[in-house]
Each structure stands twice: as structure tokens, then as C-alpha cells.
Coordinates of C-alpha atoms in Angstrom, one line a residue:
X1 CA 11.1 0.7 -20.8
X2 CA 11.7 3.7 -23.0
X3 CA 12.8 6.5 -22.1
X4 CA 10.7 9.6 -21.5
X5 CA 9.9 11.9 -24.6
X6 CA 11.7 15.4 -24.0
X7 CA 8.2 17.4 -23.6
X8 CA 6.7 14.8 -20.9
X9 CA 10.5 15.0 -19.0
X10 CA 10.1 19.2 -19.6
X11 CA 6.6 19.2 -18.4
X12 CA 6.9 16.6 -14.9
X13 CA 10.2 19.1 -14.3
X14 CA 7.8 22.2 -14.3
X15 CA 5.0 20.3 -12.0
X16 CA 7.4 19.2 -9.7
X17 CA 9.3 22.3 -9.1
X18 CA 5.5 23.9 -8.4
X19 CA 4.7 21.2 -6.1
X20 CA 8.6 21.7 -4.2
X21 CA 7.6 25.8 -4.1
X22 CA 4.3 24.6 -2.3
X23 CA 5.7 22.4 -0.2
X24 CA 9.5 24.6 1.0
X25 CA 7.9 25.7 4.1
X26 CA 6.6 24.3 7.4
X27 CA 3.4 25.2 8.1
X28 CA 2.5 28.1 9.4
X29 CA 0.4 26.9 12.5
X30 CA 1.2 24.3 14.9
X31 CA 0.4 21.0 14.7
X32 CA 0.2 17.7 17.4
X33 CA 2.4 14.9 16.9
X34 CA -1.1 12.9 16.1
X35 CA -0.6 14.9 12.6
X36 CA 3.2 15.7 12.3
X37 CA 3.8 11.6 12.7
X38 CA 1.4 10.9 9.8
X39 CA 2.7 9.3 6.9
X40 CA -0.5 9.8 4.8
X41 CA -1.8 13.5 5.4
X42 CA 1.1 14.7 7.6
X43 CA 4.8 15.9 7.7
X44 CA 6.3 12.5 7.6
X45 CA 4.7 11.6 4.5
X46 CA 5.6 15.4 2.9
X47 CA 9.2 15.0 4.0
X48 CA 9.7 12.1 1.6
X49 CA 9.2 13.8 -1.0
X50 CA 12.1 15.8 0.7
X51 CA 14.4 13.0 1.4
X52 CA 13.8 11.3 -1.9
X53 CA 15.1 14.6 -4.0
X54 CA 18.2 14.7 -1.5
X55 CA 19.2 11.7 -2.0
X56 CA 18.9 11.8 -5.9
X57 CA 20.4 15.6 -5.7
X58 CA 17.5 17.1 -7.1
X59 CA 17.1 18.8 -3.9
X60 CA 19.1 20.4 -0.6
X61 CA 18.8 18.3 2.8
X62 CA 18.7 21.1 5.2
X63 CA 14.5 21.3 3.9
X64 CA 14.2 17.8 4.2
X65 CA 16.1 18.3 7.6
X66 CA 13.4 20.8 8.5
X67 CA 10.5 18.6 7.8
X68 CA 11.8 15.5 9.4
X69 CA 12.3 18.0 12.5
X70 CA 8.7 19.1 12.5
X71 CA 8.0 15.4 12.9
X72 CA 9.5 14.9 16.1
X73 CA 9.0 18.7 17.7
X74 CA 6.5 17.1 20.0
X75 CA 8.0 13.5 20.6
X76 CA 7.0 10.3 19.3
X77 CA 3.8 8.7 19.8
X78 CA 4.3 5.1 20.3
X79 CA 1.1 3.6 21.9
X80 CA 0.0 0.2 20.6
X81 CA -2.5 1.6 18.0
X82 CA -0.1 3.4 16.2
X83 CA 0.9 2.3 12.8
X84 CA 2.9 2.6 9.8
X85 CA 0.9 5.4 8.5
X86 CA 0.7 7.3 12.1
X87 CA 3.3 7.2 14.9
X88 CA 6.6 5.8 15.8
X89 CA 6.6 3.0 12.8
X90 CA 6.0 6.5 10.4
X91 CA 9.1 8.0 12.3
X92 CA 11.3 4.9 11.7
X93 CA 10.0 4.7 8.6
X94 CA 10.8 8.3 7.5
X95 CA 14.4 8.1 9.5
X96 CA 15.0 5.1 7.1
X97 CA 14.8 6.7 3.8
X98 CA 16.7 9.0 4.8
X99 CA 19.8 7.2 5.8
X100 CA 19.2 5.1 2.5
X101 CA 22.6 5.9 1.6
X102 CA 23.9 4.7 4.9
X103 CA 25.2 8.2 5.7
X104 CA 24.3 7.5 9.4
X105 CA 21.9 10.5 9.4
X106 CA 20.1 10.7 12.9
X107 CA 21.3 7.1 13.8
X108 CA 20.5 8.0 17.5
X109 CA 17.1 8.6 16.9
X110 CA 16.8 6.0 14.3
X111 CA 17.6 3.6 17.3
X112 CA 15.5 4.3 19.6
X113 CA 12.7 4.2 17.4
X114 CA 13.7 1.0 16.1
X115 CA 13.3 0.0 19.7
X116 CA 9.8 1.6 20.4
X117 CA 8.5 -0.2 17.2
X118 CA 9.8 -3.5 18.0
X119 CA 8.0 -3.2 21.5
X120 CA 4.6 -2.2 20.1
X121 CA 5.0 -4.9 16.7
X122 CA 5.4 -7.8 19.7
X123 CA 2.3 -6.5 21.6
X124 CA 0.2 -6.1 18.8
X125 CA 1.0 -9.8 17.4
X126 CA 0.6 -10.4 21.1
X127 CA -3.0 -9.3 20.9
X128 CA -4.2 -10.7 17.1
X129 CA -2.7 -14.0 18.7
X130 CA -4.8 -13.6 21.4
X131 CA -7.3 -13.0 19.5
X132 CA -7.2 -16.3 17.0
X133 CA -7.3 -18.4 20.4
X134 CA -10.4 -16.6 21.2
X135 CA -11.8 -17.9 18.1
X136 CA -12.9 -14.2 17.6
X137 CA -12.7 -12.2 14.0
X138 CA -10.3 -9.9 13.3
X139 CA -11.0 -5.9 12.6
X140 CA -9.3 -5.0 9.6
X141 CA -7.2 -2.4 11.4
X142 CA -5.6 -5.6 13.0
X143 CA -4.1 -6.7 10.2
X144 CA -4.4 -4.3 6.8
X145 CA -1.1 -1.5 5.3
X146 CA -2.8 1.6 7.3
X147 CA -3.2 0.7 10.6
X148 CA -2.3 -2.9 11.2
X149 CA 0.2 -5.2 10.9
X150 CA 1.3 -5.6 7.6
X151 CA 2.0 -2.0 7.2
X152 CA 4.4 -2.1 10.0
X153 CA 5.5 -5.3 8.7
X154 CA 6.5 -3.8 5.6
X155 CA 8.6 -1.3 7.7
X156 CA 10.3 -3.8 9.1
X157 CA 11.1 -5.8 6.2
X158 CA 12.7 -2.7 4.3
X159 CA 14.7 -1.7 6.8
X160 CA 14.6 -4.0 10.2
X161 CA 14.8 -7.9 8.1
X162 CA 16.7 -9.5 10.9
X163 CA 14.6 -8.5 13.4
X164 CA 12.3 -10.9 15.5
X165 CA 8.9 -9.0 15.2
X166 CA 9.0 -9.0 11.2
X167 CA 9.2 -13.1 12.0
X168 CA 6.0 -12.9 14.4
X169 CA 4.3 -10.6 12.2
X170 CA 5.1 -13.4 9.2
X171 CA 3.7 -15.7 11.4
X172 CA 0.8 -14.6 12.2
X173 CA -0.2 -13.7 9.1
X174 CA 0.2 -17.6 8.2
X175 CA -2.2 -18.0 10.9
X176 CA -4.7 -15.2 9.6
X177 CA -5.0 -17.0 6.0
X178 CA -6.5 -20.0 7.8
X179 CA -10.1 -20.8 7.5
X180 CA -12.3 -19.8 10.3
X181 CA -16.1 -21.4 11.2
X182 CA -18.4 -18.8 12.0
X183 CA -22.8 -19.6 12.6
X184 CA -21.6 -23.5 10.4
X185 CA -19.8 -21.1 7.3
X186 CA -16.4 -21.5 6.4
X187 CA -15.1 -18.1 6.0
X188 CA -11.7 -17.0 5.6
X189 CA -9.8 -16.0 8.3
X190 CA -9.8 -12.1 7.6
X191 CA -13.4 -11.8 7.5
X192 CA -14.0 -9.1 9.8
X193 CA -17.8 -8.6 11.5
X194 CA -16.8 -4.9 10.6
X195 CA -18.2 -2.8 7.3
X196 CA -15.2 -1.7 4.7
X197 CA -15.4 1.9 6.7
X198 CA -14.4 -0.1 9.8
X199 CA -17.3 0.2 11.8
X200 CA -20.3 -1.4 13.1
X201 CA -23.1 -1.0 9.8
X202 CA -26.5 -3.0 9.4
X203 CA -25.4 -2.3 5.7
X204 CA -23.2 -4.9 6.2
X205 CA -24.7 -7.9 8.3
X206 CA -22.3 -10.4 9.1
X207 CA -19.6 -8.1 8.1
X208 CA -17.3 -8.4 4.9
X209 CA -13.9 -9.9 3.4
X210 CA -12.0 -7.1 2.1
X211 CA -9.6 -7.4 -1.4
X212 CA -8.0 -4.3 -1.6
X213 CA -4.7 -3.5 -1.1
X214 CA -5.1 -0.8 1.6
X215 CA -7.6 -2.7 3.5
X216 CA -7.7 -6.1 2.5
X217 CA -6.1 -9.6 2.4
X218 CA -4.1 -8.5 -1.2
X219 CA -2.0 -6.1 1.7
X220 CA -0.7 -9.3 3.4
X221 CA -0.3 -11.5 -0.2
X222 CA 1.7 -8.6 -1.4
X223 CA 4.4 -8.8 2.2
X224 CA 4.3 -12.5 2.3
X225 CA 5.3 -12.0 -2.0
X226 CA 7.7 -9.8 -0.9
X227 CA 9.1 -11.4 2.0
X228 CA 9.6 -14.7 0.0
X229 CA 11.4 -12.8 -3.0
X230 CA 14.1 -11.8 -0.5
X231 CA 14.8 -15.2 1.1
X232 CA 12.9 -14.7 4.9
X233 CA 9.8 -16.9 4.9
X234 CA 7.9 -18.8 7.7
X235 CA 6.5 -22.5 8.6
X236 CA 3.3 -22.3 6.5
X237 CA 4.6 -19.0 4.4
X238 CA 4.0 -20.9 0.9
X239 CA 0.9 -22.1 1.5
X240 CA -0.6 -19.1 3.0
X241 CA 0.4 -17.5 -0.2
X242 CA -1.7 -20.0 -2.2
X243 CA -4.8 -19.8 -0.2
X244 CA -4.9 -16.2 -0.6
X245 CA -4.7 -16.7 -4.2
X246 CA -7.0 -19.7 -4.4
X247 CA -9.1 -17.6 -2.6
X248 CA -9.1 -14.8 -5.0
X249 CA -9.3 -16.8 -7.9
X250 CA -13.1 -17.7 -6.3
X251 CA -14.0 -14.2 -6.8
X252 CA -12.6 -13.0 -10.0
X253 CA -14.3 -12.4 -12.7
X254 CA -14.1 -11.8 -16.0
X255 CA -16.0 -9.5 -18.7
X256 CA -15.3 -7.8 -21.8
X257 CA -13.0 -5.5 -20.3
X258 CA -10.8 -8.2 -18.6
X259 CA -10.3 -10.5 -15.3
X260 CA -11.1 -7.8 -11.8
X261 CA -12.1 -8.5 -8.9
X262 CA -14.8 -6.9 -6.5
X263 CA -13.6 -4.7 -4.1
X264 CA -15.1 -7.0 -0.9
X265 CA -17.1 -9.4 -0.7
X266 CA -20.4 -9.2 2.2
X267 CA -22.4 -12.0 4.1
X268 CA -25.0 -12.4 1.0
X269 CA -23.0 -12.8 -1.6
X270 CA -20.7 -15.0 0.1
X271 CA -23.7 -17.4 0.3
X272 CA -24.8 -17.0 -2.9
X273 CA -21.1 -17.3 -4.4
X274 CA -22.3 -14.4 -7.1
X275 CA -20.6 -10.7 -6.1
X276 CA -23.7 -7.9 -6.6
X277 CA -20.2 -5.5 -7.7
X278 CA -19.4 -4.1 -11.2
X279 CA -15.5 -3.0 -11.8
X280 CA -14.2 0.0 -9.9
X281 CA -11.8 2.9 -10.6
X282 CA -8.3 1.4 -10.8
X283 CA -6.8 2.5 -8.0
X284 CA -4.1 1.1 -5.6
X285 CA -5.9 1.1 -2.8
X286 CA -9.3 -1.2 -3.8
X287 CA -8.7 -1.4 -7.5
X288 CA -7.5 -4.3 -10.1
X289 CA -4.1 -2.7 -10.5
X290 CA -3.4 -3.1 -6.8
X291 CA -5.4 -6.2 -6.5
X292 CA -3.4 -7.7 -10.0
X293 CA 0.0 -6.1 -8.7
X294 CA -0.1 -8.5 -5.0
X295 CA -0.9 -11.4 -7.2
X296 CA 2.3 -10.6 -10.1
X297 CA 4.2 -10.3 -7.1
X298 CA 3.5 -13.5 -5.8
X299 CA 2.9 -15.2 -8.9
X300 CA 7.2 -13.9 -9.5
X301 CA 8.1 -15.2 -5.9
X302 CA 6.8 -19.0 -5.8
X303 CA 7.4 -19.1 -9.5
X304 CA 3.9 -19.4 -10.7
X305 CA 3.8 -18.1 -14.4
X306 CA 0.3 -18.4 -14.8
X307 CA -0.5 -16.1 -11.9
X308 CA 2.0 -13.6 -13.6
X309 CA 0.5 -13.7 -16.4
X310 CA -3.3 -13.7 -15.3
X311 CA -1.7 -10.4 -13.3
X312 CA -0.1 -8.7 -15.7
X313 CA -2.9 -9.3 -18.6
X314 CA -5.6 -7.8 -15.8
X315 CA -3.7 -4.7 -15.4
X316 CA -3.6 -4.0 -19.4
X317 CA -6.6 -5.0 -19.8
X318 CA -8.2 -2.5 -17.2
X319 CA -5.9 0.0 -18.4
X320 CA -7.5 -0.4 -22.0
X321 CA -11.0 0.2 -20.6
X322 CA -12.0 4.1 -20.9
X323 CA -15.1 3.5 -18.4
X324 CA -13.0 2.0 -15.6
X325 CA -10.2 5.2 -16.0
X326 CA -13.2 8.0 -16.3
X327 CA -13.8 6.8 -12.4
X328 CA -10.7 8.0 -11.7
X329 CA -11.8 11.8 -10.2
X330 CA -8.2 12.8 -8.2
X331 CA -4.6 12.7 -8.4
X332 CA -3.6 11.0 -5.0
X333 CA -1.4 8.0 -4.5
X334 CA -4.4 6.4 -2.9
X335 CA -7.4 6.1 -5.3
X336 CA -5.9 8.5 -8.2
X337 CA -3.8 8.8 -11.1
X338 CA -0.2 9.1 -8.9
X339 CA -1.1 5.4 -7.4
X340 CA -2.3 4.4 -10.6
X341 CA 0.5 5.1 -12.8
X342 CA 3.3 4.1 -9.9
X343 CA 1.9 1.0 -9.5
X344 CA 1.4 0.4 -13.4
X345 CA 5.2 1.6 -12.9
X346 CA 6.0 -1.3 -10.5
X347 CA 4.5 -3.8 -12.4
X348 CA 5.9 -3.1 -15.7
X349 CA 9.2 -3.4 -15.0
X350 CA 8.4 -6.7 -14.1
X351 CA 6.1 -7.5 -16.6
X352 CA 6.9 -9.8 -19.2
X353 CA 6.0 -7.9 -21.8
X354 CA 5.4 -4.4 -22.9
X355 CA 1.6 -4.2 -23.0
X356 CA 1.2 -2.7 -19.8
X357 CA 4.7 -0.3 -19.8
X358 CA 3.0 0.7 -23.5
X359 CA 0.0 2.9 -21.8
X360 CA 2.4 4.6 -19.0
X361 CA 2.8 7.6 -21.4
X362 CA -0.8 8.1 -21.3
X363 CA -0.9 8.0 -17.8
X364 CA 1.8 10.8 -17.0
X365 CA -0.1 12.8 -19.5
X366 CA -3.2 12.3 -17.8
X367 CA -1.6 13.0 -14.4
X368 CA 0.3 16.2 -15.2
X369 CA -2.9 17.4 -16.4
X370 CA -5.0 17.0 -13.1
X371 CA -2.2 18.5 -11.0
X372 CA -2.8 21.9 -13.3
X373 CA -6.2 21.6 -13.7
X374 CA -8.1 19.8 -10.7
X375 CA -9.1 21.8 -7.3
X376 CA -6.6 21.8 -4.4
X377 CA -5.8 18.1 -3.1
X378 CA -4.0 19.0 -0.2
X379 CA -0.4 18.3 0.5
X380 CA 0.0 14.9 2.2
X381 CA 1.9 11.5 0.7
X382 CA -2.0 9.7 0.2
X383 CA -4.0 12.0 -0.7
X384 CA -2.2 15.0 -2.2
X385 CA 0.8 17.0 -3.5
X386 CA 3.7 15.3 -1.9
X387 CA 2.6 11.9 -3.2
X388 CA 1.6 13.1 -7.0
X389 CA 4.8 14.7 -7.1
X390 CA 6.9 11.7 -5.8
X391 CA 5.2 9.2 -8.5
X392 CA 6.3 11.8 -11.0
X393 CA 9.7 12.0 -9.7
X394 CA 10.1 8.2 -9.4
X395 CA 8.4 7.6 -12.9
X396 CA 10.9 10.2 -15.0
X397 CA 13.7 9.2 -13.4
X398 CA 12.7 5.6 -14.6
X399 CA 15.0 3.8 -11.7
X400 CA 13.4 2.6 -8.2
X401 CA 13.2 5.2 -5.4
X402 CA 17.1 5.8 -3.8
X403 CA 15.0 6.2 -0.7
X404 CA 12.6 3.0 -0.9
X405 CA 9.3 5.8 0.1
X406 CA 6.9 3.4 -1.6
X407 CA 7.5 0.3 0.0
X408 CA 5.0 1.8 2.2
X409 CA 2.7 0.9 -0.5
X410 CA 3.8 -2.4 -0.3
X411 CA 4.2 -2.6 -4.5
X412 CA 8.0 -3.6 -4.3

């Protein structure tokens, strides 16, 4: 990709230093570890942004030091429900990009977390295990990047490879592509009797199958992609990879604008076969990019060139689309312009050609624009500041992360 022009270099420099002036100082009032250990709205996810100019000297460590300190003031929760975006996995997952360099920065620590998050990975395959034998469906929170097991699993496969639970986890998630019968339907076996908020809603009777990224089955395509492309797979890895896709491949669609894909898919139009869904904004968390980014991933690691290319040419092609982008109302990793444009990132240094890397300029324009212009977004990694300003960082310096933050997007 080419390099940045001078102005758009000049101009992420001047929103970044802004964001690092907002972002110096620990809060003024005190906070629970419940907060502190949150990797999307909390310190762990702001001192990443902390770690990540350390290690490219862009910035000192002793602020990054004091963030990664407020994490831990209160010790570290590590009940079974927390996850990679709350708790001990966040914690291990902050201590890790920080010793990125292998400096041996808070190794002590890092080790006993390692530890904690081993124990509670082994109980909570324990318990989705338990679960398939029930013949029972899963809640999403079992298995998605925020709460469940793939986000930890991504942890662990940054930093912990070698380490049994990322083989459970791997396993299990095998067993979680398998079809499921449920009232004489075949369903897939992530259907969840939940609604895409996670609860209980007679808007959704007989529950949902969830696409997205954050929340869906594309989360566990994008680890098992991952996992492949570095050489640790599982019995059944391969194929669980294909069902997914075959699966998705059910549900596309295509219009004028391109291949997308809905954002779930509920009881009724499961039945019918025809999603009641138009495209949505193009975010990571629900949207094509996300969506298309899983399947280019796995499309590169079983050698599927098709599947690349389907990917890649869904990602231009929403990109193209000024309807889909005007949906686009914030700047947060999650569902805004800093998860759009570093996942576009992501995928177009893999692409295999330039049509998606050819509309990244327009994206930094558009997201240096809503930093300066928009209301407040908060400060945290999902949502706000922090994670604008790391995309930007990550993007201008136009070389992967020295710390790794976004694996806990699970895009590379």
C-alpha cells in the first residue's frame, strides 16, 4: 500500500496527540475492578493505546505503567464469567502487549494470570461441553469475542499457543459447528433460544443464529482461520471451517451494491429460507467488512481462492456503496469508522488487489473528521477515544501493531 500523503500523516499526528492529552491522566474518581479490568470501556482497553505508543516510541512507559496499575489496584477478577473483554483474560491480555518486545515487564503477574485464565478457559469448555451432552442450545455469551470463548481463545492463541485450554477451546468449537435437531429442524449448532441483545424476547421466538463478528458464528470462523494459518489445528478443525462457510454461503445475498450478509438470521426466516433484512452499516462488529474479513481469512488459511475473492470483492463493493457508509453515525472500533477502516486495513494487506486498499484514504479522512466534529464518544478501546486513536496510529504507521492490541478483534 502507498504510503500516506503528508497532510493526512500531519493531520492523524494532531488527532492523536489530542486524544493522548485526553487520555494522560487516570481518572479522577475511583473505579471497581468490574470497570478497571474492562477491555472495551475500561482502563485495560485505554492502556493499549498506552502500551502500543511505548513500544513504537511514540510514547513514555511510565503513563502506560500508570494505566496498567489502575487495572489491578483492586485485584483481579477471575470468576468463570469473566472474559476477554472483562477480567483476568483482559489482564493477561493487557500484560501481553506489553511485554511484546519480550522485555520481561511484570512477568510475575503475567504468570499468575496466565494461571487464573487457564483455570477458568478449562471450566468454561467444561460447562459448553456439558452443555452439548445436554442436547441444550448455547447462549451466545458461551461462545462469541466479548464474553465467551472465542474471545479468550484468541488471547490464548496470541500469546499462550502451547497451552492446553486454547486446544479445548479449538475443540469445542468443532463441536459447536455441528448441526443440532431442535422441534424436527436442523439448525446449526450456535443457534441460541436467546434474542441478538442476549436475552429472553417474544421478538424473537425460537431465538436467532447470529453472523456477526462480535456476536456470531463469523467470531469462531475468524479463530479457527487463524489458528490454522499458524499451524495448531484440531480433529474436525477443516471441516468446521467449511460448514461455517457453507453455511454462510446459504444466507448471502447479493444486490446491486454487492454480496452481504444479514446480520442474524430468526425462527421465521429460517423456515422460509428468505432473510426479511436489507444491508447494514459496515461495521466490524455485525457488518459485511467483519462478516467478509472471517471468510478472507479462512478462504487464505485452507487455500480457497474463491472464498478470498468472494471476501475481498464484498468488502469493495460495500465500501463503494454511499447508502451503506451514511449508516455509519460514530467513530468506535465497534460499529464506527475506527473498526471500519482497521479492518478494511487488515484485509487489504492481504487482498489480492488494490480495490479495497484504494478507498482507505477516504476512510482516514472521513474518520479524522468525526473525531473533530462528532459529540463526545467516551474514552474506552470499543466505543471511544482510545480505540479511534489506536486505528489511527496503527493505520499511519502502515506496519501491524508492535503490541498485537487488535487480535482482540480477532482480524489477524
Amino acid at each position: 500500500m502507498s504510503p500516506l500523503a503528508p497532510a493526512a500523516a500531519a493531520r492523524i499526528t494532531d488527532a492523536l496527540q489530542a486524544v493522548v492529552d485526553r487520555l494522560t491522566a487516570l481518572p479522577a474518581a475511583p473505579v471497581g475492578p468490574l470497570q478497571a479490568q474492562s477491555l472495551a470501556d475500561g482502563a485495560a482497553g485505554i492502556a493499549l493505546l498506552h502500551i502500543e505508543r511505548a513500544l513504537t516510541a511514540t510514547g513514555p512507559w511510565d503513563i502506560a505503567h500508570r494505566w496498567l496499575g489502575a487495572v489491578v489496584r483492586d485485584g483481579v477478577l477471575a470468576t468463570v464469567d469473566t472474559s476477554l473483554y472483562r477480567g483476568a483474560p483482559a489482564v493477561a491480555f493487557a500484560l501481553h502487549t506489553a511485554d511484546a518486545d519480550r522485555a520481561g515487564r511484570y512477568a510475575t503477574a503475567q504468570h499468575a494470570v496466565d494461571r487464573a485464565v487457564a483455570t477458568l478457559t478449562h471450566r468454561r469448555v467444561d460447562q459448553a461441553l456439558d452443555r452439548i451432552a445436554r442436547a441444550e442450545l448455547p447462549r451466545m455469551a458461551e461462545y462469541d469475542v466479548i464474553s465467551g470463548l472465542t474471545g479468550i481463545a484468541a488471547h490464548l492463541l496470541r500469546h499462550t499457543p502451547d497451552d492446553d485450554a486454547l486446544q479445548r477451546v479449538l475443540t469445542y468449537l468443532v463441536r459447536l459447528t455441528e448441526p443440532v435437531r431442535r422441534d424436527g429442524r436442523t439448525l446449526p449448532g450456535w443457534w441460541t433460544e436467546q434474542d441478538p441483545h442476549a436475552t429472553m424476547s417474544p421478538a424473537f421466538p425460537g431465538g436467532h443464529a447470529n453472523l456477526g463478528l462480535a456476536h456470531g458464528v463469523t467470531g469462531p470462523l475468524a479463530l479457527l482461520a487463524l489458528a490454522t494459518r499458524r499451524g495448531i489445528t484440531v480433529d474436525g478443525h477443516v471441516d468446521a471451517i467449511e460448514r461455517i462457510c457453507a453455511w454462510l454461503d446459504t444466507w448471502r445475498q447479493q444486490d446491486d451494491t454487492g454480496p452481504w450478509w444479514p446480520q442474524w438470521i430468526t425462527h421465521d426466516e429460517h423456515r422460509t429460507g428468505r432473510p426479511a433484512q436489507h444491508p447494514r452499516r459496515p461495521s466490524w462488529c455485525y457488518g459485511t467488512p467483519g462478516v467478509a474479513r472471517a471468510q478472507q481469512l479462512a478462504g487464505l488459511a485452507i487455500g480457497d481462492a474463491d472464498r478470498r475473492q468472494l471476501a475481498e470483492h464484498a468488502i469493495a463493493s460495500c465500501l463503494a456503496d454511499a447508502s451503506q457508509l451514511a449508516r455509519i453515525t460514530d467513530i468506535s472500533l465497534c460499529h464506527g469508522w475506527a473498526g471500519l477502516l482497521l479492518t478494511v486495513w487488515r484485509a487489504a494487506t492481504d487482498a489480492a488487489t488494490t480495490a479495497i486498499a484504494d478507498r482507505l484514504p477516504d476512510l482516514i479522512d472521513e474518520l479524522l473528521h468525526r473525531t473533530t466534529t462528532l459529540a463526545n464518544h467516551g474514552d474506552g478501546l470499543l466505543e471511544g477515544h482510545a480505540g479511534a486513536a489506536l486505528a489511527l496510529h496503527t493505520v499511519a504507521r502502515g506496519v501491524p501493531p508492535r503490541s498485537g492490541w487488535d487480535a482482540c478483534l480477532l482480524i489477524a
